[in-house]
């Protein structure tokens, strides 16, 4: 690991000033991704600016009935927060489905959003990788890619975004707030991530040096009936192969409001807007859920070794919506707990 | 200090204030083991994947291999050496001994620190991915007791190459039962210490 300076500012302005105009300065939050990638020499910063002593911790209610989650709030605190569990159960479930208790205690909201892909070539500087070393090539497309993208990838990179939390945030139309020395800005979660295209090294639309300060969840009654399900290669403590977050509001047997997002299928959390449009005002039946899932996945272009994800995503969307619809029957409402994949 | 790549820090390790100067690259794990002589926490993977290096920082379990010592400046750190009382083991440690919660013992310090935190997290009302699906969250309802499935899920960040999992789960379950009476009426609200950070 290369030597670096460590700064611990307590004012946002000082953090922004330290990072301004330099590409060798990185914000340090929980460090669970940053320190890991520094050990691998993927990152070689000259300065780390610790953001955890900035006044950015905590969850508060927003006037519109939503929530504002401070950027340095730990994943554990978000998942355990009573208002998150009550109003955005899929967010709590998504976080709890990821990593381990230790890592969730360290990981922050902002760090989770900006974590890098788990593509094995990316973390190994002895290998080519367009995301890490632009122009060096993408060995994954001809090589090991069983957990890579099926949607919106390019010949330059087929990596997925690894976050569970971001999938739930995408379904809930979350908005990311940030600060720069030129003033504050906002970007919706849908617009935060860039498709790989010809520049997979560029992952977000944030301006250089931007400090994420908070993530806002708009108030929405439908979010209370929401659920996250994750399929992975072991029962716990593994990244998603495919995951789905959804909320569903059924009135008189018809879909009144539905939101669906997928994880593990693209370089960003994949909001399934096509499926949502197909379902609008349809009868809330398994057949319609499956047809909507199929419509969404028509755009899928699997690689040689990951076609299984297309069927998996279809089944997962259908199953999650089925669960949510069943919770409308007045029977036990299972929509606010994670069904373990035990 | 003049050399920007080093930091003068204080770690409150198992109750003792220990001042030291560290290279900023030093992890908390290496500082504990090599600078402070607390070799209980083990280096398994050094990448946050195995849990052998688990310690408590300000009461919360973390992996010390991905924690920078400089970033832990001023923290209370509890390692396996600090879990026992003055003249007796903690109930969890006793349960591990009684029920053979180990074989080679390499993962055990991490298992013990992690399990200590699991009991505290559960007492604070934190849910897990195994929390019963037929039981929607309701503010104020008592937290359901830990069962084997909950313990397996909550302890999944601690790997054991010897495969002592069944005995580990039994030991944590037994220790959880011993302390359950104490917390039987804790409302299912989320951590009490969360409330502080709401402001
Ligand atoms: C073994 C293991 C298993 C895991 N399993 C899962 C899993 O199953 N699901 C899952 O979703 N995740 C998983 N993770 C990833 C984990 O969730 C992320 O590493 C974590 O969320 C990153 O948060 P952090 O606070 O530690 O970020 P850091 O590592 O500190 O930072 C990550 C990036 O964010 C930037 N950053 C941090 N804060 C800010 C800010 N306020 N403004 C601007 N930039 C900022 C940093 O500069 C850095 O580039 C796993 C990680 C490990 C090590
Ligand atoms: S898929 Fe992307 S991250 Fe993986 S090797 Fe190819 S360019 Fe690198
Ligand atoms: S040594 Fe820290 S998790 Fe393995
Ligand atoms: S007892 Fe040997 S690794 Fe767990």
Coordinates of C-alpha atoms and ligand atoms in Angstrom, one line a residue:
Chain A
X1 CA 0.0 0.0 0.0
X2 CA 1.2 3.5 -0.8
X3 CA 1.8 6.0 2.0
X4 CA -1.0 8.5 2.5
X5 CA -2.0 11.4 4.8
X6 CA -5.0 11.0 7.0
X7 CA -7.3 14.0 7.7
X8 CA -10.3 14.1 10.0
X9 CA -12.3 17.3 9.3
X10 CA -15.3 18.2 11.4
X11 CA -16.7 20.8 8.9
X12 CA -18.0 20.0 5.5
X13 CA -16.2 23.0 4.0
X14 CA -12.8 21.7 5.2
X15 CA -13.5 18.2 3.7
X16 CA -14.5 19.8 0.3
X17 CA -11.4 22.0 0.3
X18 CA -9.1 19.1 1.0
X19 CA -10.5 17.2 -2.0
X20 CA -10.9 20.1 -4.4
X21 CA -9.1 19.9 -7.7
X22 CA -7.2 16.7 -6.8
X23 CA -7.7 13.2 -8.0
X24 CA -5.4 11.6 -5.4
X25 CA -7.7 12.5 -2.5
X26 CA -10.4 10.1 -1.4
X27 CA -13.2 10.3 1.2
X28 CA -13.0 7.6 3.8
X29 CA -16.2 6.4 5.3
X30 CA -16.5 2.8 6.8
X31 CA -13.5 1.9 4.6
X32 CA -14.9 -1.6 3.9
X33 CA -14.5 -1.1 0.2
X34 CA -11.9 1.7 0.1
X35 CA -9.3 0.1 2.4
X36 CA -9.9 -3.3 0.8
X37 CA -9.1 -1.9 -2.7
X38 CA -6.1 0.0 -1.3
X39 CA -4.7 -3.2 -0.1
X40 CA -5.1 -4.6 -3.6
X41 CA -3.4 -1.4 -5.0
X42 CA -6.5 -0.7 -7.1
X43 CA -6.7 2.7 -5.2
X44 CA -3.4 4.5 -4.4
X45 CA -4.6 7.8 -2.8
X46 CA -2.2 10.3 -1.4
X47 CA -4.7 11.7 1.1
X48 CA -7.7 10.1 2.9
X49 CA -10.3 12.5 4.2
X50 CA -12.3 10.8 7.0
X51 CA -16.0 11.9 6.6
X52 CA -17.2 10.2 9.8
X53 CA -16.7 13.2 12.0
X54 CA -18.7 15.5 9.8
X55 CA -22.2 16.3 11.0
X56 CA -23.8 13.8 8.5
X57 CA -25.0 11.0 10.8
X58 CA -28.6 10.1 11.5
X59 CA -32.1 9.6 10.1
X60 CA -34.8 12.3 10.3
X61 CA -38.4 12.7 9.2
X62 CA -39.0 14.9 6.1
X63 CA -42.0 17.2 5.9
X64 CA -43.5 15.2 3.0
X65 CA -43.7 12.0 5.1
X66 CA -40.4 10.7 3.8
X67 CA -37.1 10.3 5.4
X68 CA -33.7 11.9 5.1
X69 CA -30.8 9.6 5.8
X70 CA -27.4 11.3 6.6
X71 CA -24.6 10.1 4.4
X72 CA -22.5 8.7 7.2
X73 CA -25.3 6.8 8.9
X74 CA -24.2 3.2 9.2
X75 CA -26.0 0.5 7.3
X76 CA -26.9 -1.1 10.6
X77 CA -28.5 2.0 12.0
X78 CA -30.6 2.5 8.8
X79 CA -31.8 -1.2 8.8
X80 CA -32.8 -1.0 12.5
X81 CA -34.4 2.4 12.4
X82 CA -38.1 2.1 13.3
X83 CA -39.3 4.4 10.6
X84 CA -37.3 2.7 7.9
X85 CA -38.7 -0.7 9.1
X86 CA -42.3 0.6 9.2
X87 CA -42.3 2.8 6.1
X88 CA -39.6 1.3 3.8
X89 CA -39.4 -2.3 4.9
X90 CA -37.6 -3.3 1.6
X91 CA -34.8 -0.9 2.4
X92 CA -34.2 -2.5 5.8
X93 CA -34.5 -6.0 4.3
X94 CA -32.1 -5.1 1.5
X95 CA -29.4 -3.9 3.9
X96 CA -29.8 -6.9 6.1
X97 CA -29.5 -9.2 3.1
X98 CA -26.0 -7.8 2.4
X99 CA -22.6 -8.3 3.9
X100 CA -22.3 -9.2 7.6
X101 CA -23.1 -7.7 10.9
X102 CA -19.6 -6.4 11.3
X103 CA -19.5 -4.9 7.9
X104 CA -22.9 -3.3 8.2
X105 CA -21.7 -1.6 11.4
X106 CA -18.9 0.0 9.5
X107 CA -20.5 0.6 6.1
X108 CA -22.2 4.0 5.5
X109 CA -25.0 5.0 3.1
X110 CA -22.7 7.0 0.8
X111 CA -20.0 4.4 0.8
X112 CA -22.4 1.7 0.0
X113 CA -23.7 3.7 -3.0
X114 CA -20.2 4.3 -4.3
X115 CA -18.8 0.8 -3.7
X116 CA -17.1 -0.7 -6.7
X117 CA -18.0 -3.8 -8.6
X118 CA -17.0 -7.3 -7.4
X119 CA -15.8 -8.4 -10.8
X120 CA -12.7 -10.3 -9.9
X121 CA -10.6 -8.8 -12.7
X122 CA -11.3 -5.3 -11.4
X123 CA -9.7 -6.1 -8.0
X124 CA -6.6 -7.8 -9.6
X125 CA -4.1 -5.2 -11.0
X126 CA -2.2 -8.0 -12.7
X127 CA -5.1 -8.4 -15.1
X128 CA -6.4 -6.0 -17.8
X129 CA -9.7 -4.3 -17.0
X130 CA -11.2 -1.2 -18.7
X131 CA -12.9 -0.1 -15.5
X132 CA -9.6 0.0 -13.6
X133 CA -7.1 0.7 -16.4
X134 CA -9.1 2.3 -19.3
X135 CA -8.2 0.9 -22.7
X136 CA -6.6 -2.3 -21.3
X137 CA -9.5 -4.5 -22.4
X138 CA -12.2 -6.6 -20.7
X139 CA -11.2 -10.1 -19.9
X140 CA -14.6 -10.9 -18.3
X141 CA -16.6 -11.0 -21.5
X142 CA -14.6 -13.9 -22.9
X143 CA -13.7 -15.2 -19.4
X144 CA -15.3 -15.5 -16.0
X145 CA -18.6 -13.7 -16.1
X146 CA -21.2 -16.0 -14.5
X147 CA -22.2 -13.2 -12.2
X148 CA -22.0 -10.3 -14.7
X149 CA -24.7 -8.1 -16.3
X150 CA -27.5 -9.1 -18.6
X151 CA -28.8 -5.6 -19.3
X152 CA -27.2 -2.5 -20.7
X153 CA -23.6 -3.7 -20.7
X154 CA -21.2 -2.9 -23.4
X155 CA -18.3 -4.7 -25.1
X156 CA -16.0 -2.6 -22.9
X157 CA -17.4 -3.8 -19.5
X158 CA -20.2 -6.1 -18.3
X159 CA -19.7 -5.6 -14.5
X160 CA -22.7 -5.3 -12.2
X161 CA -23.2 -2.8 -9.3
X162 CA -23.0 -4.9 -6.1
X163 CA -25.1 -3.0 -3.7
X164 CA -28.3 -4.4 -2.2
X165 CA -29.3 -1.2 -0.5
X166 CA -29.2 0.8 -3.8
X167 CA -31.7 -1.6 -5.3
X168 CA -34.3 -0.7 -2.7
X169 CA -33.4 3.0 -2.9
X170 CA -34.0 2.8 -6.7
X171 CA -37.5 1.3 -6.2
X172 CA -38.3 4.1 -3.7
X173 CA -37.2 7.0 -6.1
X174 CA -34.5 8.1 -3.6
X175 CA -32.6 11.4 -4.2
X176 CA -28.9 11.8 -3.5
X177 CA -27.9 15.2 -2.0
X178 CA -24.3 16.3 -2.3
X179 CA -22.1 19.3 -1.7
X180 CA -19.3 20.9 -3.7
X181 CA -17.3 24.0 -3.3
X182 CA -19.6 25.6 -5.9
X183 CA -22.7 24.7 -3.8
X184 CA -25.1 21.9 -3.2
X185 CA -26.6 19.6 -5.8
X186 CA -29.1 16.7 -6.1
X187 CA -29.4 13.7 -8.4
X188 CA -32.0 11.0 -8.4
X189 CA -30.8 7.5 -7.8
X190 CA -31.9 6.7 -11.3
X191 CA -29.6 9.3 -12.7
X192 CA -26.6 8.7 -10.4
X193 CA -25.1 5.8 -12.2
X194 CA -23.8 5.8 -15.8
X195 CA -24.0 2.9 -18.2
X196 CA -20.6 1.5 -19.0
X197 CA -20.6 2.5 -22.7
X198 CA -17.0 3.2 -23.8
X199 CA -16.0 4.7 -20.4
X200 CA -16.7 2.1 -17.8
X201 CA -14.2 3.8 -15.5
X202 CA -16.7 6.7 -15.2
X203 CA -19.4 5.3 -12.9
X204 CA -21.5 8.2 -11.6
X205 CA -22.7 11.7 -12.6
X206 CA -21.4 13.3 -9.4
X207 CA -19.1 16.2 -10.0
X208 CA -15.4 15.7 -9.1
X209 CA -14.8 16.2 -5.4
X210 CA -18.5 16.0 -4.6
X211 CA -19.3 14.9 -1.0
X212 CA -22.6 13.0 -0.6
X213 CA -24.4 14.5 2.4
X214 CA -27.7 12.6 2.5
X215 CA -30.1 10.3 0.7
X216 CA -33.8 11.4 0.8
X217 CA -36.7 9.0 0.5
X218 CA -39.9 10.6 -0.8
X219 CA -43.0 9.9 1.3
X220 CA -45.2 7.2 -0.5
X221 CA -47.9 5.1 1.1
X222 CA -47.1 2.2 -1.2
X223 CA -43.6 1.9 0.1
X224 CA -45.0 0.3 3.3
X225 CA -46.0 -2.7 1.3
X226 CA -42.6 -3.5 0.0
X227 CA -40.2 -6.4 0.0
X228 CA -36.7 -7.3 -1.0
X229 CA -35.6 -10.8 -2.1
X230 CA -32.1 -11.8 -2.9
X231 CA -30.9 -15.0 -4.6
X232 CA -27.3 -15.9 -3.9
X233 CA -24.9 -18.8 -4.0
X234 CA -25.1 -19.5 -0.2
X235 CA -27.8 -18.8 2.3
X236 CA -26.1 -15.7 3.9
X237 CA -23.0 -13.4 3.5
X238 CA -22.8 -13.5 -0.3
X239 CA -23.4 -10.9 -3.1
X240 CA -26.6 -11.2 -5.1
X241 CA -26.8 -13.2 -8.3
X242 CA -30.1 -11.5 -8.8
X243 CA -32.2 -9.6 -6.4
X244 CA -35.5 -7.6 -6.5
X245 CA -37.1 -4.9 -4.5
X246 CA -40.7 -4.1 -5.1
X247 CA -43.7 -2.3 -3.6
X248 CA -47.3 -2.9 -4.6
X249 CA -50.6 -1.2 -3.9
X250 CA -53.6 -3.2 -5.0
X251 CA -57.1 -1.6 -5.0
X252 CA -60.2 -3.6 -6.0
X253 CA -58.0 -6.4 -7.2
X254 CA -56.1 -4.1 -9.6
X255 CA -52.6 -2.7 -9.5
X256 CA -52.8 0.8 -8.3
X257 CA -49.1 1.5 -7.8
X258 CA -46.2 -0.8 -8.4
X259 CA -42.4 -0.2 -8.3
X260 CA -39.8 -2.8 -9.1
X261 CA -36.0 -2.7 -9.2
X262 CA -33.5 -5.4 -9.8
X263 CA -30.0 -6.0 -8.5
X264 CA -27.2 -8.1 -10.0
X265 CA -28.3 -7.5 -13.6
X266 CA -26.6 -4.3 -14.7
X267 CA -24.0 -1.6 -13.8
X268 CA -26.7 0.1 -11.8
X269 CA -29.7 -0.9 -9.8
X270 CA -32.2 -1.6 -12.6
X271 CA -35.6 0.1 -12.3
X272 CA -38.0 -2.1 -14.2
X273 CA -40.1 0.7 -15.6
X274 CA -41.3 -1.3 -18.5
X275 CA -42.8 -4.0 -16.2
X276 CA -44.4 -1.3 -14.1
X277 CA -46.0 0.3 -17.2
X278 CA -47.3 -3.1 -18.3
X279 CA -48.9 -3.8 -14.9
X280 CA -50.6 -0.4 -14.5
X281 CA -54.3 -1.0 -13.6
X282 CA -54.1 -4.7 -14.5
X283 CA -55.6 -7.4 -12.3
X284 CA -53.1 -8.4 -9.7
X285 CA -52.6 -12.0 -10.8
X286 CA -49.5 -14.2 -11.1
X287 CA -50.0 -14.4 -14.9
X288 CA -49.9 -10.6 -15.2
X289 CA -46.9 -10.4 -12.9
X290 CA -45.0 -12.9 -15.1
X291 CA -46.0 -11.2 -18.3
X292 CA -44.7 -7.9 -16.9
X293 CA -41.4 -9.5 -15.9
X294 CA -41.0 -11.1 -19.4
X295 CA -41.7 -7.7 -21.0
X296 CA -38.9 -6.1 -18.9
X297 CA -36.5 -8.9 -19.7
X298 CA -37.0 -8.8 -23.4
X299 CA -34.1 -6.3 -23.5
X300 CA -31.8 -8.8 -21.8
X301 CA -28.6 -9.8 -23.6
X302 CA -27.0 -12.5 -21.5
X303 CA -23.4 -13.5 -22.0
X304 CA -22.4 -17.1 -22.7
X305 CA -22.2 -18.0 -19.0
X306 CA -25.0 -16.0 -17.4
X307 CA -28.2 -16.8 -19.3
X308 CA -29.6 -18.3 -16.1
X309 CA -30.0 -14.8 -14.8
X310 CA -32.8 -14.0 -17.3
X311 CA -35.0 -16.8 -16.0
X312 CA -34.0 -16.1 -12.4
X313 CA -35.0 -12.4 -12.7
X314 CA -38.3 -13.3 -14.3
X315 CA -39.1 -15.8 -11.5
X316 CA -38.0 -13.4 -8.8
X317 CA -40.1 -10.5 -10.0
X318 CA -43.1 -12.8 -10.2
X319 CA -42.5 -14.3 -6.8
X320 CA -42.0 -10.9 -5.1
X321 CA -45.1 -9.5 -6.6
X322 CA -47.1 -12.6 -5.7
X323 CA -45.9 -12.3 -2.0
X324 CA -46.9 -8.6 -2.0
X325 CA -50.3 -9.4 -3.5
X326 CA -50.9 -12.1 -1.0
X327 CA -50.2 -9.6 1.8
X328 CA -53.3 -7.7 0.6
X329 CA -55.6 -10.7 1.4
X330 CA -55.9 -9.7 5.0
X331 CA -53.8 -12.7 5.9
X332 CA -50.5 -12.3 7.7
X333 CA -48.7 -9.5 6.0
X334 CA -45.2 -10.8 5.2
X335 CA -44.1 -7.7 3.4
X336 CA -41.8 -6.2 6.0
X337 CA -39.4 -9.0 6.8
X338 CA -36.8 -10.6 4.7
X339 CA -37.5 -14.2 3.9
X340 CA -34.2 -15.9 4.5
X341 CA -33.0 -18.1 1.7
X342 CA -32.6 -20.8 4.3
Chain B
X1 CA 2.6 16.3 13.3
X2 CA 5.2 17.1 10.7
X3 CA 5.1 13.7 8.9
X4 CA 1.7 13.6 7.3
X5 CA 1.9 9.9 6.7
X6 CA 1.9 9.0 10.5
X7 CA -0.6 9.8 13.2
X8 CA -0.3 10.0 17.0
X9 CA -3.4 8.2 18.4
X10 CA -4.9 6.9 21.6
X11 CA -6.7 3.6 21.7
X12 CA -8.7 2.7 24.8
X13 CA -8.0 -1.0 24.6
X14 CA -10.0 -3.1 27.1
X15 CA -10.1 -0.1 29.4
X16 CA -6.5 1.0 29.2
X17 CA -5.6 4.2 27.4
X18 CA -2.7 3.4 25.1
X19 CA -0.9 6.2 23.2
X20 CA 1.0 5.2 20.1
X21 CA 2.2 6.6 16.8
X22 CA 1.2 4.7 13.7
X23 CA 1.9 4.7 10.0
X24 CA -1.5 5.7 8.5
X25 CA -1.5 2.4 6.6
X26 CA -1.6 0.4 9.8
X27 CA -4.8 -1.4 10.3
X28 CA -6.4 -1.6 13.7
X29 CA -5.8 -5.3 13.6
X30 CA -2.0 -4.9 13.2
X31 CA -1.9 -2.1 15.8
X32 CA -3.6 -4.3 18.3
X33 CA -1.5 -7.3 17.6
X34 CA 1.9 -5.9 16.9
X35 CA 2.0 -2.5 18.8
X36 CA -0.2 -3.4 21.8
X37 CA 0.6 -7.1 22.1
X38 CA -3.1 -8.0 22.0
X39 CA -2.8 -11.1 19.8
X40 CA -6.3 -12.4 20.5
X41 CA -7.8 -10.9 17.3
X42 CA -6.6 -13.1 14.4
X43 CA -5.6 -12.3 10.8
X44 CA -7.5 -14.8 8.6
X45 CA -8.1 -13.1 5.2
X46 CA -7.1 -9.5 5.8
X47 CA -10.0 -8.5 3.5
X48 CA -13.1 -8.4 5.6
X49 CA -14.3 -11.8 4.6
X50 CA -13.7 -14.2 7.4
X51 CA -14.4 -12.4 10.7
X52 CA -11.4 -13.7 12.6
X53 CA -10.3 -10.1 13.3
X54 CA -13.6 -9.1 14.8
X55 CA -13.4 -6.7 17.8
X56 CA -15.8 -4.2 19.3
X57 CA -15.2 -0.5 18.6
X58 CA -17.3 1.8 20.8
X59 CA -19.4 -1.3 21.6
X60 CA -20.1 -2.3 18.0
X61 CA -18.5 -5.3 16.3
X62 CA -16.3 -4.4 13.3
X63 CA -13.6 -6.2 11.2
X64 CA -10.3 -4.7 12.5
X65 CA -8.5 -5.6 9.2
X66 CA -10.5 -3.0 7.3
X67 CA -10.4 -0.4 10.1
X68 CA -7.5 2.0 9.9
X69 CA -5.8 2.5 13.3
X70 CA -5.6 6.3 12.6
X71 CA -9.4 6.3 12.0
X72 CA -9.9 4.5 15.4
X73 CA -8.1 7.3 17.3
X74 CA -10.0 8.0 20.5
X75 CA -12.1 4.8 20.3
X76 CA -12.9 2.2 23.0
X77 CA -11.7 -1.1 21.6
X78 CA -12.7 -4.4 23.2
X79 CA -10.8 -7.5 22.1
X80 CA -11.3 -11.1 23.2
X81 CA -8.8 -10.4 26.0
X82 CA -11.3 -7.9 27.5
X83 CA -14.5 -10.0 27.4
X84 CA -14.0 -11.8 30.7
X85 CA -14.7 -10.3 34.1
X86 CA -12.0 -10.0 36.8
X87 CA -12.2 -13.6 37.9
X88 CA -14.6 -15.3 35.6
X89 CA -15.3 -15.8 32.0
X90 CA -18.3 -14.2 30.3
X91 CA -21.4 -16.4 30.0
X92 CA -20.6 -16.7 26.3
X93 CA -17.1 -17.8 26.9
X94 CA -18.3 -20.3 29.5
X95 CA -20.8 -21.6 27.0
X96 CA -18.1 -22.0 24.3
X97 CA -16.0 -24.0 26.7
X98 CA -18.9 -26.1 28.0
X99 CA -20.3 -26.9 24.6
X100 CA -17.1 -27.3 22.6
X101 CA -17.7 -24.2 20.5
X102 CA -14.3 -24.6 18.8
X103 CA -11.8 -27.1 17.4
X104 CA -8.5 -25.4 16.5
X105 CA -9.6 -22.1 18.1
X106 CA -8.3 -19.8 15.4
X107 CA -11.7 -18.3 14.6
X108 CA -12.8 -18.3 18.3
X109 CA -11.7 -14.8 19.4
X110 CA -13.7 -13.4 16.4
X111 CA -16.6 -15.7 17.1
X112 CA -16.7 -14.5 20.8
X113 CA -16.5 -10.8 20.0
X114 CA -19.1 -11.2 17.3
X115 CA -21.5 -13.2 19.5
X116 CA -21.1 -10.7 22.3
X117 CA -22.3 -8.0 19.9
X118 CA -25.1 -10.3 18.5
X119 CA -26.6 -10.5 22.0
X120 CA -26.4 -6.7 22.4
X121 CA -27.8 -6.0 19.0
X122 CA -30.7 -8.4 19.7
X123 CA -31.3 -6.8 23.1
X124 CA -31.5 -3.5 21.3
X125 CA -34.2 -4.8 19.0
X126 CA -32.2 -5.0 15.8
X127 CA -33.7 -7.3 13.2
X128 CA -31.8 -9.7 10.9
X129 CA -32.5 -11.3 7.5
X130 CA -33.8 -14.3 9.4
X131 CA -36.4 -12.4 11.4
X132 CA -39.6 -14.3 11.0
X133 CA -41.4 -13.5 7.7
X134 CA -44.9 -14.0 9.2
X135 CA -44.2 -11.3 11.7
X136 CA -44.5 -7.7 10.4
X137 CA -42.6 -5.0 12.3
X138 CA -44.8 -3.3 14.9
X139 CA -43.4 -0.5 17.1
X140 CA -43.3 -1.5 20.7
X141 CA -43.7 -5.2 20.4
X142 CA -41.2 -7.3 22.4
X143 CA -38.3 -8.6 20.4
X144 CA -38.7 -12.3 19.6
X145 CA -36.1 -14.6 21.3
X146 CA -33.1 -15.7 19.3
X147 CA -33.4 -19.1 17.7
X148 CA -30.8 -21.2 15.9
X149 CA -31.8 -19.7 12.5
X150 CA -31.3 -16.2 13.8
X151 CA -28.0 -17.0 15.3
X152 CA -26.7 -18.7 12.1
X153 CA -27.7 -15.6 10.1
X154 CA -26.4 -13.0 12.6
X155 CA -23.1 -14.9 12.9
X156 CA -22.6 -15.5 9.2
X157 CA -19.7 -13.0 9.0
X158 CA -17.6 -15.4 11.1
X159 CA -16.2 -18.3 9.2
X160 CA -14.9 -21.5 10.9
X161 CA -12.6 -23.7 8.8
X162 CA -13.0 -26.5 11.3
X163 CA -16.7 -26.4 10.8
X164 CA -17.5 -26.1 14.5
X165 CA -20.7 -24.3 13.5
X166 CA -23.2 -26.6 15.2
X167 CA -21.5 -26.2 18.6
X168 CA -21.0 -22.5 18.1
X169 CA -24.7 -22.0 17.4
X170 CA -25.5 -24.1 20.5
X171 CA -23.2 -22.1 22.7
X172 CA -24.6 -18.7 21.5
X173 CA -28.1 -20.1 21.9
X174 CA -27.4 -21.2 25.4
X175 CA -25.8 -17.9 26.3
X176 CA -28.7 -16.0 24.7
X177 CA -31.2 -18.0 26.8
X178 CA -29.3 -17.2 30.0
X179 CA -29.5 -13.5 29.3
X180 CA -33.0 -13.6 27.8
X181 CA -34.9 -13.1 31.0
X182 CA -33.1 -9.8 31.4
X183 CA -34.3 -8.5 28.1
X184 CA -37.7 -10.2 27.8
X185 CA -39.6 -6.9 27.7
X186 CA -37.3 -4.9 25.4
X187 CA -39.6 -3.2 22.9
X188 CA -38.8 -4.0 19.3
X189 CA -37.9 -0.4 18.4
X190 CA -34.4 -0.5 17.0
X191 CA -31.3 0.5 19.0
X192 CA -31.9 2.8 21.9
X193 CA -28.6 4.5 21.0
X194 CA -30.0 5.3 17.6
X195 CA -32.3 7.9 19.1
X196 CA -29.2 10.0 20.0
X197 CA -28.2 10.2 16.3
X198 CA -31.7 11.3 15.2
X199 CA -31.0 15.0 16.1
Ligands
LIG1 C1 -16.7 -9.4 2.5 C2 -17.7 -8.4 2.0 C3 -19.0 -8.7 1.7 C4 -19.9 -7.8 1.3 N1 -21.2 -8.2 0.9 C5 -22.0 -7.2 0.5 C6 -23.4 -7.6 0.0 O1 -23.8 -8.8 0.1 N2 -24.2 -6.6 -0.4 C7 -23.8 -5.3 -0.5 O2 -24.6 -4.5 -0.9 N3 -22.6 -4.9 -0.2 C8 -21.7 -5.9 0.3 N4 -20.4 -5.5 0.7 C9 -20.0 -4.1 0.3 C10 -20.2 -3.2 1.4 O3 -21.6 -3.0 1.6 C11 -19.5 -1.9 1.0 O4 -18.2 -2.1 1.1 C12 -19.9 -0.7 1.9 O5 -21.3 -0.4 1.8 C13 -19.1 0.5 1.6 O6 -19.4 1.5 2.5 P1 -18.2 2.2 3.4 O7 -18.8 3.3 4.2 O8 -17.4 1.2 4.0 O9 -17.4 2.9 2.2 P2 -15.9 3.2 2.0 O10 -15.2 1.9 1.7 O11 -15.3 4.0 3.0 O12 -15.9 4.1 0.6 C14 -16.4 3.6 -0.6 C15 -16.3 4.7 -1.7 O13 -17.3 5.7 -1.4 C16 -16.6 7.0 -1.3 N5 -17.3 7.8 -0.3 C17 -17.6 7.4 1.0 N6 -18.4 8.3 1.6 C18 -18.6 9.3 0.7 C19 -19.3 10.6 0.7 N7 -20.0 11.0 1.8 N8 -19.3 11.3 -0.4 C20 -18.6 10.9 -1.5 N9 -17.9 9.8 -1.6 C21 -17.9 9.0 -0.5 C22 -15.2 6.7 -0.9 O14 -14.3 7.7 -1.3 C23 -15.0 5.4 -1.7 O15 -14.7 5.7 -3.0 C24 -19.5 -6.4 1.1 C25 -18.2 -6.0 1.5 C26 -17.3 -7.0 1.9 C27 -15.9 -6.6 2.3
LIG2 S1 -16.4 -6.5 -16.7 FE1 -15.8 -4.4 -16.3 S2 -14.8 -4.6 -14.3 FE2 -14.9 -6.7 -15.1 S3 -12.9 -6.9 -16.3 FE3 -14.4 -6.2 -17.7 S4 -14.0 -4.0 -17.7 FE4 -13.1 -4.7 -15.8
LIG3 S1 -9.0 -11.0 8.9 FE1 -10.5 -9.5 9.0 S2 -12.2 -10.4 8.2 FE2 -10.6 -11.9 7.8
LIG4 S1 -12.3 -23.7 15.4 FE1 -10.8 -23.9 13.8 S2 -11.4 -22.3 12.5 FE2 -13.0 -22.3 13.9

